Amino acid sequence: MNIIYVLIPIAILLVIVAIAVFFWAVKTNQFDDLERQGYSILFDDDLKKTDSDKEKENSDSNGDR
Amino acid sequence: MEGIQHTGCYHCGLPVSQSDNFRTVVLGKTRDMCCPGCQAVAKAIVDSGLEDYYRFRTELAEKGDEQLTQTLAALETYDDEEIIQEFVVQDGQAQQIQLTVEGISCAACGWLIEKQLAKLTGIRQVSVNVSSRRASISWLPEQLKLSEILTKIENIGYHALPFQPDQHELSYQKEHKAFLKKLGLSGLMSMQVMMLAIGLYFGIFGSIDPQTKSYFHWVSLVLTLPVVSYCGSGFYISALNSLRAGYVNMDLSISIAVLGTFFSSAWATFTKSGEIYFESVCMFIFLLLVSRFLEHRSRHQAAQISANMLKYVPLTASRIHGEQVEKVLARKLSVNDIVLVKAGETIPVDGEIIEGASYIDESMLTGEFEPVSKNVGSDVFGGTINKSNVIKVRVRQGLKDALVNQIIRMQEFALAEKPAVAHFADRTSRHFVVIVLAIALISYLVWLTIDPARAYWIAIAVLVATCPCALALATPSALTSAMARLNKLGFLVKKADVLEQINNVNTVVFDKTGTLTEGQFSLGKFDNFSADSSEHVLNVIANLEHYSEHPIAKAFAITDKLTVLDPKIEVGLGISGNINSVDYRLGSAAFMRNAIPESMQWASVFLETNNMILACCSVQDKIKLGSAKLLSDLSSKELLLLSGDNLVNVSKVADQLGFKHYDYGHTPEQKLKKIRQLKEDEKSVMMIGDGINDAPVLAAANVSIAVGNASDIAKRSADVILLGSNLDNIPVLFEMAKRTHSKIKQNMAWAIGYNLLILPLAIFGLLTPWMAVIGMSLSSIIVVSNSVRLTK
């Protein structure tokens, strides 16, 4: 049972780390907008190619044929 | 995935008329748009490769700006040094600014703006906050100008302006963060202490040896210390403040319970004897913080929304200085300066015309969209818009005395009149606390005579059990849920207690122009006396009106372009011109050379040739689509139409919509008087309006709603802002208010019932503090989950 004399302080240390991270998050406004970030994953970060790019691609592939 | 389904304009959802041809290809399909504004915005979005916006948005966009080029030109003034200094924060090389962004309706908007701005060179960082409708932007001034950033946002259909949060809001924000930290810390610590406590409660380690037990107690003490000292600090401070002010509040009984439990548990840990309730203390503080946080957040949201209205619109003016014209900020103008105002510009300050004649749009003051004709010697007012010709104005009053400001002051005065409903809650809780403290003290004294060893913990149990935690959550949790739901339905509720007041409303007062009608003119009755077809005559009228800046001109659509020779505009009267070698004159009755017969008196626009009247017609303001339905839905209430317009126009709208009562020709003061009179007659008044002239009235009514296209001042004084101009949803507001009210009642009944039930148990010593805490938590959870059902 003596192991708990080591484990509990370690658990406390981990909690302190968690609290430090949480305080940092509050301080840097991570909790300001809770509606928005859930959607971020839906959006492509890579912008779609514009029409002119596509046309260029098409003509390239046509040329290959 | 195809995004949201709707009929009407693909971009904003407004109805699309068959004759218009505004189309853009979005997501591989041709989409109909309602106006060139929406078309331009949609095209800008598609061209920059951000079509995903349409796929993932959950709300429709705002209608695009049809006068985009004008709006964009005005943005250049934001590059002025003075404005930069006032709003921009220097951050090393970069500059940083806060913008309010109008038109944000869902998460996709935030993404769209961020992606669009990221493409500009010189942008360092953009973060858009969807819930507060703001953006914080940092950029490098050598590579990019502020006006370019604003232009980019404007191009995709949002309106961004710099603003500075006021002192009030800054302190709210600070408190908000402190709450979050306290909440997080107490939550995490409660878990740890709870874990140890469960070990102790159930003796999971078999027969727990005293040494381990004492070790657990010490660890719990260490973990509880930050919770009691930091997280609970707000309660002690508030309790002390109230004592100093000579009364008691809820926080006093909370402080006694928390500190009493903590110190005696700590004493028990030191002496290794007695009861220990650290986990109860932690849970207690955590749950109390949850309820306080909910309450704070609902107020915070409201404050943010009203602060957004405080955005800064710098008015610039062209001051004539000898021979030269120079651009200055309007607030630098002094009395007797001469200012040049071009067509389409806003008149910067109050003054008198000394040269030129023009039509002035005073709708923001009077609420009526029909421009007023002004000549040399006429007074013009700051904030009104010069519609047609160049005028020179002599400044009569500095900006701070302008009529607009006077109206704002009037409205602030009316706001101060509002009774604070909150006082009632405060008073009741004060009595409640006194009773609780008395009961705790009495049970302590009685138990001292029966069993002195238990007296202390029984008193604590009484304090914890009667803690009005669930009671305190009952109202804010229901209001927050209701506000979240209403926000989704397109309402911004600025003050939470409005929801309670809506239930009492028995009289609904409407403004006419811009609220029930669209503020855009359309052709009404038309009579043709010529030999030509009506289509031809209307086309002639439209071609002539094409030269006019008067808003009535927009009522006529050109079907076939004709060449107009020698068009002449007589300000305030009409237009003359030659089409296919016929001389036409178009305008008001006073402009006609031929006599107008009695039978045509109803008309407001006439067309004549040199020898006869060809046609006459009336123009009317279109009634909004949802108006009729709204009125029939609200038929159980007393309805009143209150307008500044003339009898003919007001009675026409009143008849069409079925108003029994209407008032016309009212100035803002008269409207205010009317509302006050209704309130004196013991009526609870809801006012629905939009113009600046409605602002004082909105503030004076018990409940006020500003429709979406309302002026900023109207939005500032209203309790509820309707996003978008659709009136259909207003009955939902009533229904939601009713549901919220019954939810609050249910919550209250439960919370009070629970407290009354548990109190005797605590007094008779059947309840230990930890049981009291668990009971209290369960009771709070039941209240919150009941409230959350409102969001569905």
mmCIF file of N, CA and C in Angstrom, chain B residues 265-377:
data_model
loop_
_atom_site.group_PDB
_atom_site.id
_atom_site.type_symbol
_atom_site.label_atom_id
_atom_site.label_comp_id
_atom_site.label_asym_id
_atom_site.label_seq_id
_atom_site.Cartn_x
_atom_site.Cartn_y
_atom_site.Cartn_z
ATOM 1 N N SER B 265 -12.795 21.095 9.714
ATOM 2 C CA SER B 265 -12.177 19.915 9.102
ATOM 3 C C SER B 265 -10.665 19.997 9.238
ATOM 4 N N ALA B 266 -10.131 21.208 9.044
ATOM 5 C CA ALA B 266 -8.689 21.393 9.168
ATOM 6 C C ALA B 266 -8.255 21.100 10.605
ATOM 7 N N TRP B 267 -9.030 21.571 11.570
ATOM 8 C CA TRP B 267 -8.751 21.330 12.984
ATOM 9 C C TRP B 267 -8.766 19.828 13.265
ATOM 10 N N ALA B 268 -9.769 19.163 12.684
ATOM 11 C CA ALA B 268 -9.871 17.714 12.878
ATOM 12 C C ALA B 268 -8.655 17.006 12.285
ATOM 13 N N THR B 269 -8.131 17.534 11.174
ATOM 14 C CA THR B 269 -6.956 16.927 10.559
ATOM 15 C C THR B 269 -5.730 17.078 11.464
ATOM 16 N N PHE B 270 -5.600 18.262 12.025
ATOM 17 C CA PHE B 270 -4.470 18.507 12.930
ATOM 18 C C PHE B 270 -4.548 17.607 14.157
ATOM 19 N N THR B 271 -5.740 17.571 14.773
ATOM 20 C CA THR B 271 -5.881 16.859 16.036
ATOM 21 C C THR B 271 -6.153 15.380 15.831
ATOM 22 N N LYS B 272 -6.334 14.975 14.561
ATOM 23 C CA LYS B 272 -6.631 13.567 14.232
ATOM 24 C C LYS B 272 -7.882 13.053 14.926
ATOM 25 N N SER B 273 -8.842 13.931 15.115
ATOM 26 C CA SER B 273 -10.104 13.478 15.699
ATOM 27 C C SER B 273 -11.226 14.366 15.177
ATOM 28 N N GLY B 274 -12.363 13.790 14.992
ATOM 29 C CA GLY B 274 -13.505 14.587 14.545
ATOM 30 C C GLY B 274 -13.814 14.350 13.079
ATOM 31 N N GLU B 275 -14.822 15.045 12.615
ATOM 32 C CA GLU B 275 -15.353 14.826 11.261
ATOM 33 C C GLU B 275 -14.600 15.679 10.245
ATOM 34 N N ILE B 276 -14.487 15.127 9.026
ATOM 35 C CA ILE B 276 -13.786 15.853 7.970
ATOM 36 C C ILE B 276 -14.651 15.890 6.711
ATOM 37 N N TYR B 277 -14.857 17.112 6.187
ATOM 38 C CA TYR B 277 -15.766 17.264 5.035
ATOM 39 C C TYR B 277 -15.143 18.110 3.934
ATOM 40 N N PHE B 278 -13.878 17.860 3.612
ATOM 41 C CA PHE B 278 -13.232 18.672 2.581
ATOM 42 C C PHE B 278 -13.942 18.544 1.231
ATOM 43 N N GLU B 279 -14.351 17.314 0.906
ATOM 44 C CA GLU B 279 -14.983 17.104 -0.400
ATOM 45 C C GLU B 279 -16.284 17.898 -0.502
ATOM 46 N N SER B 280 -16.994 18.023 0.618
ATOM 47 C CA SER B 280 -18.229 18.798 0.599
ATOM 48 C C SER B 280 -17.941 20.272 0.305
ATOM 49 N N VAL B 281 -16.876 20.770 0.949
ATOM 50 C CA VAL B 281 -16.515 22.179 0.725
ATOM 51 C C VAL B 281 -16.225 22.419 -0.749
ATOM 52 N N CYS B 282 -15.404 21.526 -1.347
ATOM 53 C CA CYS B 282 -15.030 21.713 -2.749
ATOM 54 C C CYS B 282 -16.246 21.671 -3.676
ATOM 55 N N MET B 283 -17.066 20.657 -3.482
ATOM 56 C CA MET B 283 -18.256 20.510 -4.316
ATOM 57 C C MET B 283 -19.174 21.723 -4.186
ATOM 58 N N PHE B 284 -19.320 22.134 -2.936
ATOM 59 C CA PHE B 284 -20.197 23.265 -2.633
ATOM 60 C C PHE B 284 -19.746 24.510 -3.410
ATOM 61 N N ILE B 285 -18.446 24.804 -3.301
ATOM 62 C CA ILE B 285 -17.927 25.991 -3.996
ATOM 63 C C ILE B 285 -18.055 25.826 -5.504
ATOM 64 N N PHE B 286 -17.744 24.645 -6.006
ATOM 65 C CA PHE B 286 -17.800 24.413 -7.448
ATOM 66 C C PHE B 286 -19.220 24.652 -7.985
ATOM 67 N N LEU B 287 -20.206 24.080 -7.299
ATOM 68 C CA LEU B 287 -21.583 24.215 -7.786
ATOM 69 C C LEU B 287 -22.086 25.651 -7.688
ATOM 70 N N LEU B 288 -21.692 26.312 -6.614
ATOM 71 C CA LEU B 288 -22.087 27.715 -6.492
ATOM 72 C C LEU B 288 -21.482 28.530 -7.628
ATOM 73 N N LEU B 289 -20.209 28.231 -7.928
ATOM 74 C CA LEU B 289 -19.553 28.972 -9.009
ATOM 75 C C LEU B 289 -20.244 28.717 -10.342
ATOM 76 N N VAL B 290 -20.700 27.473 -10.549
ATOM 77 C CA VAL B 290 -21.398 27.168 -11.800
ATOM 78 C C VAL B 290 -22.625 28.071 -11.937
ATOM 79 N N SER B 291 -23.389 28.181 -10.874
ATOM 80 C CA SER B 291 -24.608 28.997 -10.982
ATOM 81 C C SER B 291 -24.263 30.468 -11.165
ATOM 82 N N ARG B 292 -23.230 30.932 -10.453
ATOM 83 C CA ARG B 292 -22.835 32.341 -10.614
ATOM 84 C C ARG B 292 -22.324 32.599 -12.031
ATOM 85 N N PHE B 293 -21.596 31.622 -12.545
ATOM 86 C CA PHE B 293 -21.021 31.784 -13.872
ATOM 87 C C PHE B 293 -22.120 31.879 -14.929
ATOM 88 N N LEU B 294 -23.117 31.011 -14.805
ATOM 89 C CA LEU B 294 -24.232 31.048 -15.754
ATOM 90 C C LEU B 294 -24.894 32.411 -15.741
ATOM 91 N N GLU B 295 -25.119 32.911 -14.550
ATOM 92 C CA GLU B 295 -25.779 34.204 -14.401
ATOM 93 C C GLU B 295 -24.917 35.302 -15.028
ATOM 94 N N HIS B 296 -23.626 35.240 -14.725
ATOM 95 C CA HIS B 296 -22.713 36.250 -15.233
ATOM 96 C C HIS B 296 -22.652 36.221 -16.755
ATOM 97 N N ARG B 297 -22.636 34.999 -17.311
ATOM 98 C CA ARG B 297 -22.498 34.892 -18.750
ATOM 99 C C ARG B 297 -23.683 35.487 -19.488
ATOM 100 N N SER B 298 -24.878 35.277 -18.945
ATOM 101 C CA SER B 298 -26.044 35.845 -19.638
ATOM 102 C C SER B 298 -25.975 37.363 -19.635
ATOM 103 N N ARG B 299 -25.465 37.940 -18.527
ATOM 104 C CA ARG B 299 -25.332 39.392 -18.493
ATOM 105 C C ARG B 299 -24.209 39.852 -19.416
ATOM 106 N N HIS B 300 -23.141 39.080 -19.440
ATOM 107 C CA HIS B 300 -21.980 39.420 -20.248
ATOM 108 C C HIS B 300 -22.341 39.492 -21.726
ATOM 109 N N GLN B 301 -23.115 38.483 -22.159
ATOM 110 C CA GLN B 301 -23.525 38.426 -23.558
ATOM 111 C C GLN B 301 -24.333 39.666 -23.929
ATOM 112 N N ALA B 302 -25.244 40.011 -23.026
ATOM 113 C CA ALA B 302 -26.075 41.187 -23.269
ATOM 114 C C ALA B 302 -25.212 42.434 -23.381
ATOM 115 N N ALA B 303 -24.231 42.552 -22.506
ATOM 116 C CA ALA B 303 -23.379 43.749 -22.521
ATOM 117 C C ALA B 303 -22.579 43.836 -23.809
ATOM 118 N N GLN B 304 -22.119 42.674 -24.286
ATOM 119 C CA GLN B 304 -21.342 42.666 -25.515
ATOM 120 C C GLN B 304 -22.161 43.155 -26.695
ATOM 121 N N ILE B 305 -23.390 42.679 -26.752
ATOM 122 C CA ILE B 305 -24.240 43.044 -27.875
ATOM 123 C C ILE B 305 -24.476 44.544 -27.901
ATOM 124 N N SER B 306 -24.751 45.116 -26.731
ATOM 125 C CA SER B 306 -24.997 46.558 -26.761
ATOM 126 C C SER B 306 -23.721 47.336 -27.037
ATOM 127 N N ALA B 307 -22.576 46.793 -26.607
ATOM 128 C CA ALA B 307 -21.321 47.506 -26.868
ATOM 129 C C ALA B 307 -21.012 47.538 -28.358
ATOM 130 N N ASN B 308 -21.443 46.517 -29.093
ATOM 131 C CA ASN B 308 -21.208 46.496 -30.531
ATOM 132 C C ASN B 308 -21.847 47.690 -31.231
ATOM 133 N N MET B 309 -22.891 48.227 -30.607
ATOM 134 C CA MET B 309 -23.577 49.359 -31.226
ATOM 135 C C MET B 309 -22.751 50.636 -31.105
ATOM 136 N N LEU B 310 -21.748 50.604 -30.248
ATOM 137 C CA LEU B 310 -20.991 51.826 -29.996
ATOM 138 C C LEU B 310 -19.875 52.033 -31.005
ATOM 139 N N LYS B 311 -19.999 51.402 -32.152
ATOM 140 C CA LYS B 311 -18.924 51.538 -33.122
ATOM 141 C C LYS B 311 -18.818 52.981 -33.590
ATOM 142 N N TYR B 312 -17.664 53.249 -34.096
ATOM 143 C CA TYR B 312 -17.328 54.626 -34.365
ATOM 144 C C TYR B 312 -17.500 54.924 -35.842
ATOM 145 N N VAL B 313 -18.329 55.853 -36.169
ATOM 146 C CA VAL B 313 -18.487 56.263 -37.551
ATOM 147 C C VAL B 313 -17.944 57.672 -37.677
ATOM 148 N N PRO B 314 -16.739 57.825 -38.216
ATOM 149 C CA PRO B 314 -16.196 59.170 -38.291
ATOM 150 C C PRO B 314 -16.838 59.900 -39.452
ATOM 151 N N LEU B 315 -17.410 61.025 -39.189
ATOM 152 C CA LEU B 315 -17.991 61.809 -40.257
ATOM 153 C C LEU B 315 -16.933 62.776 -40.735
ATOM 154 N N THR B 316 -16.723 62.788 -42.026
ATOM 155 C CA THR B 316 -15.799 63.782 -42.533
ATOM 156 C C THR B 316 -16.597 64.852 -43.249
ATOM 157 N N ALA B 317 -16.007 66.015 -43.374
ATOM 158 C CA ALA B 317 -16.692 67.106 -44.047
ATOM 159 C C ALA B 317 -15.711 67.799 -44.971
ATOM 160 N N SER B 318 -16.220 68.407 -46.053
ATOM 161 C CA SER B 318 -15.356 69.202 -46.928
ATOM 162 C C SER B 318 -15.540 70.656 -46.547
ATOM 163 N N ARG B 319 -14.537 71.215 -45.873
ATOM 164 C CA ARG B 319 -14.665 72.597 -45.421
ATOM 165 C C ARG B 319 -14.109 73.520 -46.498
ATOM 166 N N ILE B 320 -14.849 74.590 -46.785
ATOM 167 C CA ILE B 320 -14.377 75.550 -47.780
ATOM 168 C C ILE B 320 -13.540 76.597 -47.064
ATOM 169 N N HIS B 321 -12.288 76.666 -47.476
ATOM 170 C CA HIS B 321 -11.334 77.537 -46.809
ATOM 171 C C HIS B 321 -10.812 78.488 -47.865
ATOM 172 N N GLY B 322 -11.412 79.676 -47.948
ATOM 173 C CA GLY B 322 -11.046 80.594 -49.032
ATOM 174 C C GLY B 322 -11.453 79.981 -50.363
ATOM 175 N N GLU B 323 -10.466 79.711 -51.232
ATOM 176 C CA GLU B 323 -10.769 79.124 -52.523
ATOM 177 C C GLU B 323 -10.715 77.605 -52.468
ATOM 178 N N GLN B 324 -10.071 77.103 -51.400
ATOM 179 C CA GLN B 324 -9.792 75.679 -51.376
ATOM 180 C C GLN B 324 -10.817 74.896 -50.579
ATOM 181 N N VAL B 325 -10.919 73.601 -50.928
ATOM 182 C CA VAL B 325 -11.775 72.695 -50.179
ATOM 183 C C VAL B 325 -10.882 71.687 -49.477
ATOM 184 N N GLU B 326 -11.036 71.549 -48.172
ATOM 185 C CA GLU B 326 -10.202 70.575 -47.464
ATOM 186 C C GLU B 326 -11.072 69.603 -46.685
ATOM 187 N N LYS B 327 -10.560 68.359 -46.580
ATOM 188 C CA LYS B 327 -11.291 67.327 -45.830
ATOM 189 C C LYS B 327 -10.926 67.428 -44.356
ATOM 190 N N VAL B 328 -11.924 67.547 -43.512
ATOM 191 C CA VAL B 328 -11.650 67.553 -42.074
ATOM 192 C C VAL B 328 -12.629 66.608 -41.387
ATOM 193 N N LEU B 329 -12.321 66.223 -40.176
ATOM 194 C CA LEU B 329 -13.247 65.423 -39.395
ATOM 195 C C LEU B 329 -14.372 66.325 -38.900
ATOM 196 N N ALA B 330 -15.570 65.792 -38.911
ATOM 197 C CA ALA B 330 -16.728 66.637 -38.619
ATOM 198 C C ALA B 330 -16.646 67.283 -37.246
ATOM 199 N N ARG B 331 -16.011 66.583 -36.300
ATOM 200 C CA ARG B 331 -16.042 67.182 -34.961
ATOM 201 C C ARG B 331 -15.069 68.342 -34.819
ATOM 202 N N LYS B 332 -14.256 68.552 -35.875
ATOM 203 C CA LYS B 332 -13.362 69.706 -35.841
ATOM 204 C C LYS B 332 -14.035 70.966 -36.367
ATOM 205 N N LEU B 333 -15.226 70.825 -36.926
ATOM 206 C CA LEU B 333 -15.924 71.982 -37.482
ATOM 207 C C LEU B 333 -16.370 72.911 -36.370
ATOM 208 N N SER B 334 -16.287 74.217 -36.651
ATOM 209 C CA SER B 334 -16.793 75.152 -35.653
ATOM 210 C C SER B 334 -17.888 76.011 -36.289
ATOM 211 N N VAL B 335 -18.608 76.729 -35.451
ATOM 212 C CA VAL B 335 -19.743 77.522 -35.894
ATOM 213 C C VAL B 335 -19.295 78.522 -36.962
ATOM 214 N N ASN B 336 -20.137 78.675 -38.005
ATOM 215 C CA ASN B 336 -19.908 79.597 -39.115
ATOM 216 C C ASN B 336 -18.904 79.117 -40.153
ATOM 217 N N ASP B 337 -18.366 77.905 -40.007
ATOM 218 C CA ASP B 337 -17.586 77.312 -41.091
ATOM 219 C C ASP B 337 -18.535 77.047 -42.253
ATOM 220 N N ILE B 338 -17.991 77.092 -43.471
ATOM 221 C CA ILE B 338 -18.806 76.760 -44.638
ATOM 222 C C ILE B 338 -18.407 75.361 -45.111
ATOM 223 N N VAL B 339 -19.404 74.523 -45.319
ATOM 224 C CA VAL B 339 -19.133 73.137 -45.684
ATOM 225 C C VAL B 339 -19.786 72.819 -47.015
ATOM 226 N N LEU B 340 -19.052 72.105 -47.852
ATOM 227 C CA LEU B 340 -19.586 71.681 -49.143
ATOM 228 C C LEU B 340 -20.118 70.258 -49.003
ATOM 229 N N VAL B 341 -21.380 70.046 -49.386
ATOM 230 C CA VAL B 341 -21.937 68.700 -49.281
ATOM 231 C C VAL B 341 -22.386 68.246 -50.658
ATOM 232 N N LYS B 342 -21.736 67.207 -51.173
ATOM 233 C CA LYS B 342 -22.097 66.705 -52.507
ATOM 234 C C LYS B 342 -23.288 65.758 -52.408
ATOM 235 N N ALA B 343 -23.867 65.475 -53.563
ATOM 236 C CA ALA B 343 -25.001 64.546 -53.586
ATOM 237 C C ALA B 343 -24.563 63.192 -53.072
ATOM 238 N N GLY B 344 -25.389 62.588 -52.228
ATOM 239 C CA GLY B 344 -25.071 61.265 -51.703
ATOM 240 C C GLY B 344 -24.260 61.309 -50.427
ATOM 241 N N GLU B 345 -23.792 62.503 -50.035
ATOM 242 C CA GLU B 345 -23.005 62.597 -48.814
ATOM 243 C C GLU B 345 -23.900 62.861 -47.609
ATOM 244 N N THR B 346 -23.374 62.514 -46.453
ATOM 245 C CA THR B 346 -24.096 62.799 -45.227
ATOM 246 C C THR B 346 -23.760 64.214 -44.772
ATOM 247 N N ILE B 347 -24.772 64.954 -44.407
ATOM 248 C CA ILE B 347 -24.532 66.302 -43.898
ATOM 249 C C ILE B 347 -23.914 66.166 -42.505
ATOM 250 N N PRO B 348 -22.711 66.749 -42.304
ATOM 251 C CA PRO B 348 -21.982 66.440 -41.075
ATOM 252 C C PRO B 348 -22.593 67.038 -39.802
ATOM 253 N N VAL B 349 -23.050 68.268 -39.867
ATOM 254 C CA VAL B 349 -23.562 68.905 -38.646
ATOM 255 C C VAL B 349 -24.810 69.721 -38.971
ATOM 256 N N ASP B 350 -25.465 70.230 -37.961
ATOM 257 C CA ASP B 350 -26.631 71.079 -38.175
ATOM 258 C C ASP B 350 -26.192 72.410 -38.786
ATOM 259 N N GLY B 351 -26.979 72.942 -39.701
ATOM 260 C CA GLY B 351 -26.609 74.216 -40.299
ATOM 261 C C GLY B 351 -27.695 74.747 -41.210
ATOM 262 N N GLU B 352 -27.307 75.756 -42.011
ATOM 263 C CA GLU B 352 -28.274 76.418 -42.879
ATOM 264 C C GLU B 352 -27.701 76.432 -44.292
ATOM 265 N N ILE B 353 -28.551 76.168 -45.282
ATOM 266 C CA ILE B 353 -28.072 76.169 -46.670
ATOM 267 C C ILE B 353 -27.837 77.602 -47.112
ATOM 268 N N ILE B 354 -26.639 77.900 -47.651
ATOM 269 C CA ILE B 354 -26.394 79.256 -48.151
ATOM 270 C C ILE B 354 -26.251 79.266 -49.658
ATOM 271 N N GLU B 355 -26.130 78.090 -50.268
ATOM 272 C CA GLU B 355 -26.058 78.044 -51.720
ATOM 273 C C GLU B 355 -26.553 76.690 -52.200
ATOM 274 N N GLY B 356 -27.392 76.694 -53.239
ATOM 275 C CA GLY B 356 -27.867 75.451 -53.823
ATOM 276 C C GLY B 356 -29.203 75.011 -53.248
ATOM 277 N N ALA B 357 -29.814 74.052 -53.940
ATOM 278 C CA ALA B 357 -31.079 73.493 -53.489
ATOM 279 C C ALA B 357 -31.022 72.000 -53.728
ATOM 280 N N SER B 358 -31.622 71.228 -52.846
ATOM 281 C CA SER B 358 -31.501 69.776 -52.989
ATOM 282 C C SER B 358 -32.600 69.057 -52.231
ATOM 283 N N TYR B 359 -32.671 67.757 -52.470
ATOM 284 C CA TYR B 359 -33.539 66.897 -51.671
ATOM 285 C C TYR B 359 -32.712 66.317 -50.536
ATOM 286 N N ILE B 360 -33.251 66.360 -49.357
ATOM 287 C CA ILE B 360 -32.541 65.794 -48.210
ATOM 288 C C ILE B 360 -33.350 64.617 -47.674
ATOM 289 N N ASP B 361 -32.665 63.507 -47.462
ATOM 290 C CA ASP B 361 -33.289 62.331 -46.857
ATOM 291 C C ASP B 361 -33.185 62.464 -45.342
ATOM 292 N N GLU B 362 -34.297 62.753 -44.711
ATOM 293 C CA GLU B 362 -34.269 62.923 -43.257
ATOM 294 C C GLU B 362 -34.870 61.719 -42.559
ATOM 295 N N SER B 363 -34.877 60.578 -43.258
ATOM 296 C CA SER B 363 -35.556 59.405 -42.703
ATOM 297 C C SER B 363 -34.990 59.003 -41.349
ATOM 298 N N MET B 364 -33.690 59.254 -41.144
ATOM 299 C CA MET B 364 -33.120 58.844 -39.869
ATOM 300 C C MET B 364 -33.625 59.716 -38.712
ATOM 301 N N LEU B 365 -34.156 60.863 -39.026
ATOM 302 C CA LEU B 365 -34.724 61.701 -37.970
ATOM 303 C C LEU B 365 -36.238 61.551 -37.876
ATOM 304 N N THR B 366 -36.888 61.584 -39.050
ATOM 305 C CA THR B 366 -38.345 61.582 -39.035
ATOM 306 C C THR B 366 -38.899 60.194 -39.303
ATOM 307 N N GLY B 367 -38.069 59.289 -39.814
ATOM 308 C CA GLY B 367 -38.532 57.944 -40.096
ATOM 309 C C GLY B 367 -39.202 57.825 -41.452
ATOM 310 N N GLU B 368 -39.390 58.935 -42.139
ATOM 311 C CA GLU B 368 -40.068 58.876 -43.431
ATOM 312 C C GLU B 368 -39.039 58.938 -44.544
ATOM 313 N N PHE B 369 -39.225 58.060 -45.545
ATOM 314 C CA PHE B 369 -38.191 57.903 -46.554
ATOM 315 C C PHE B 369 -38.312 58.907 -47.693
ATOM 316 N N GLU B 370 -39.442 59.581 -47.770
ATOM 317 C CA GLU B 370 -39.604 60.535 -48.855
ATOM 318 C C GLU B 370 -38.734 61.761 -48.572
ATOM 319 N N PRO B 371 -37.826 62.092 -49.470
ATOM 320 C CA PRO B 371 -36.906 63.202 -49.206
ATOM 321 C C PRO B 371 -37.625 64.546 -49.150
ATOM 322 N N VAL B 372 -37.045 65.463 -48.398
ATOM 323 C CA VAL B 372 -37.617 66.779 -48.219
ATOM 324 C C VAL B 372 -36.847 67.751 -49.101
ATOM 325 N N SER B 373 -37.562 68.623 -49.814
ATOM 326 C CA SER B 373 -36.893 69.595 -50.669
ATOM 327 C C SER B 373 -36.422 70.779 -49.830
ATOM 328 N N LYS B 374 -35.158 71.198 -50.014
ATOM 329 C CA LYS B 374 -34.602 72.297 -49.216
ATOM 330 C C LYS B 374 -33.942 73.317 -50.132
ATOM 331 N N ASN B 375 -34.113 74.604 -49.798
ATOM 332 C CA ASN B 375 -33.543 75.689 -50.585
ATOM 333 C C ASN B 375 -32.625 76.539 -49.722
ATOM 334 N N VAL B 376 -32.089 77.610 -50.357
ATOM 335 C CA VAL B 376 -31.250 78.543 -49.601
ATOM 336 C C VAL B 376 -32.044 79.044 -48.392
ATOM 337 N N GLY B 377 -31.446 79.031 -47.249
ATOM 338 C CA GLY B 377 -32.120 79.497 -46.034
ATOM 339 C C GLY B 377 -32.737 78.375 -45.218
#
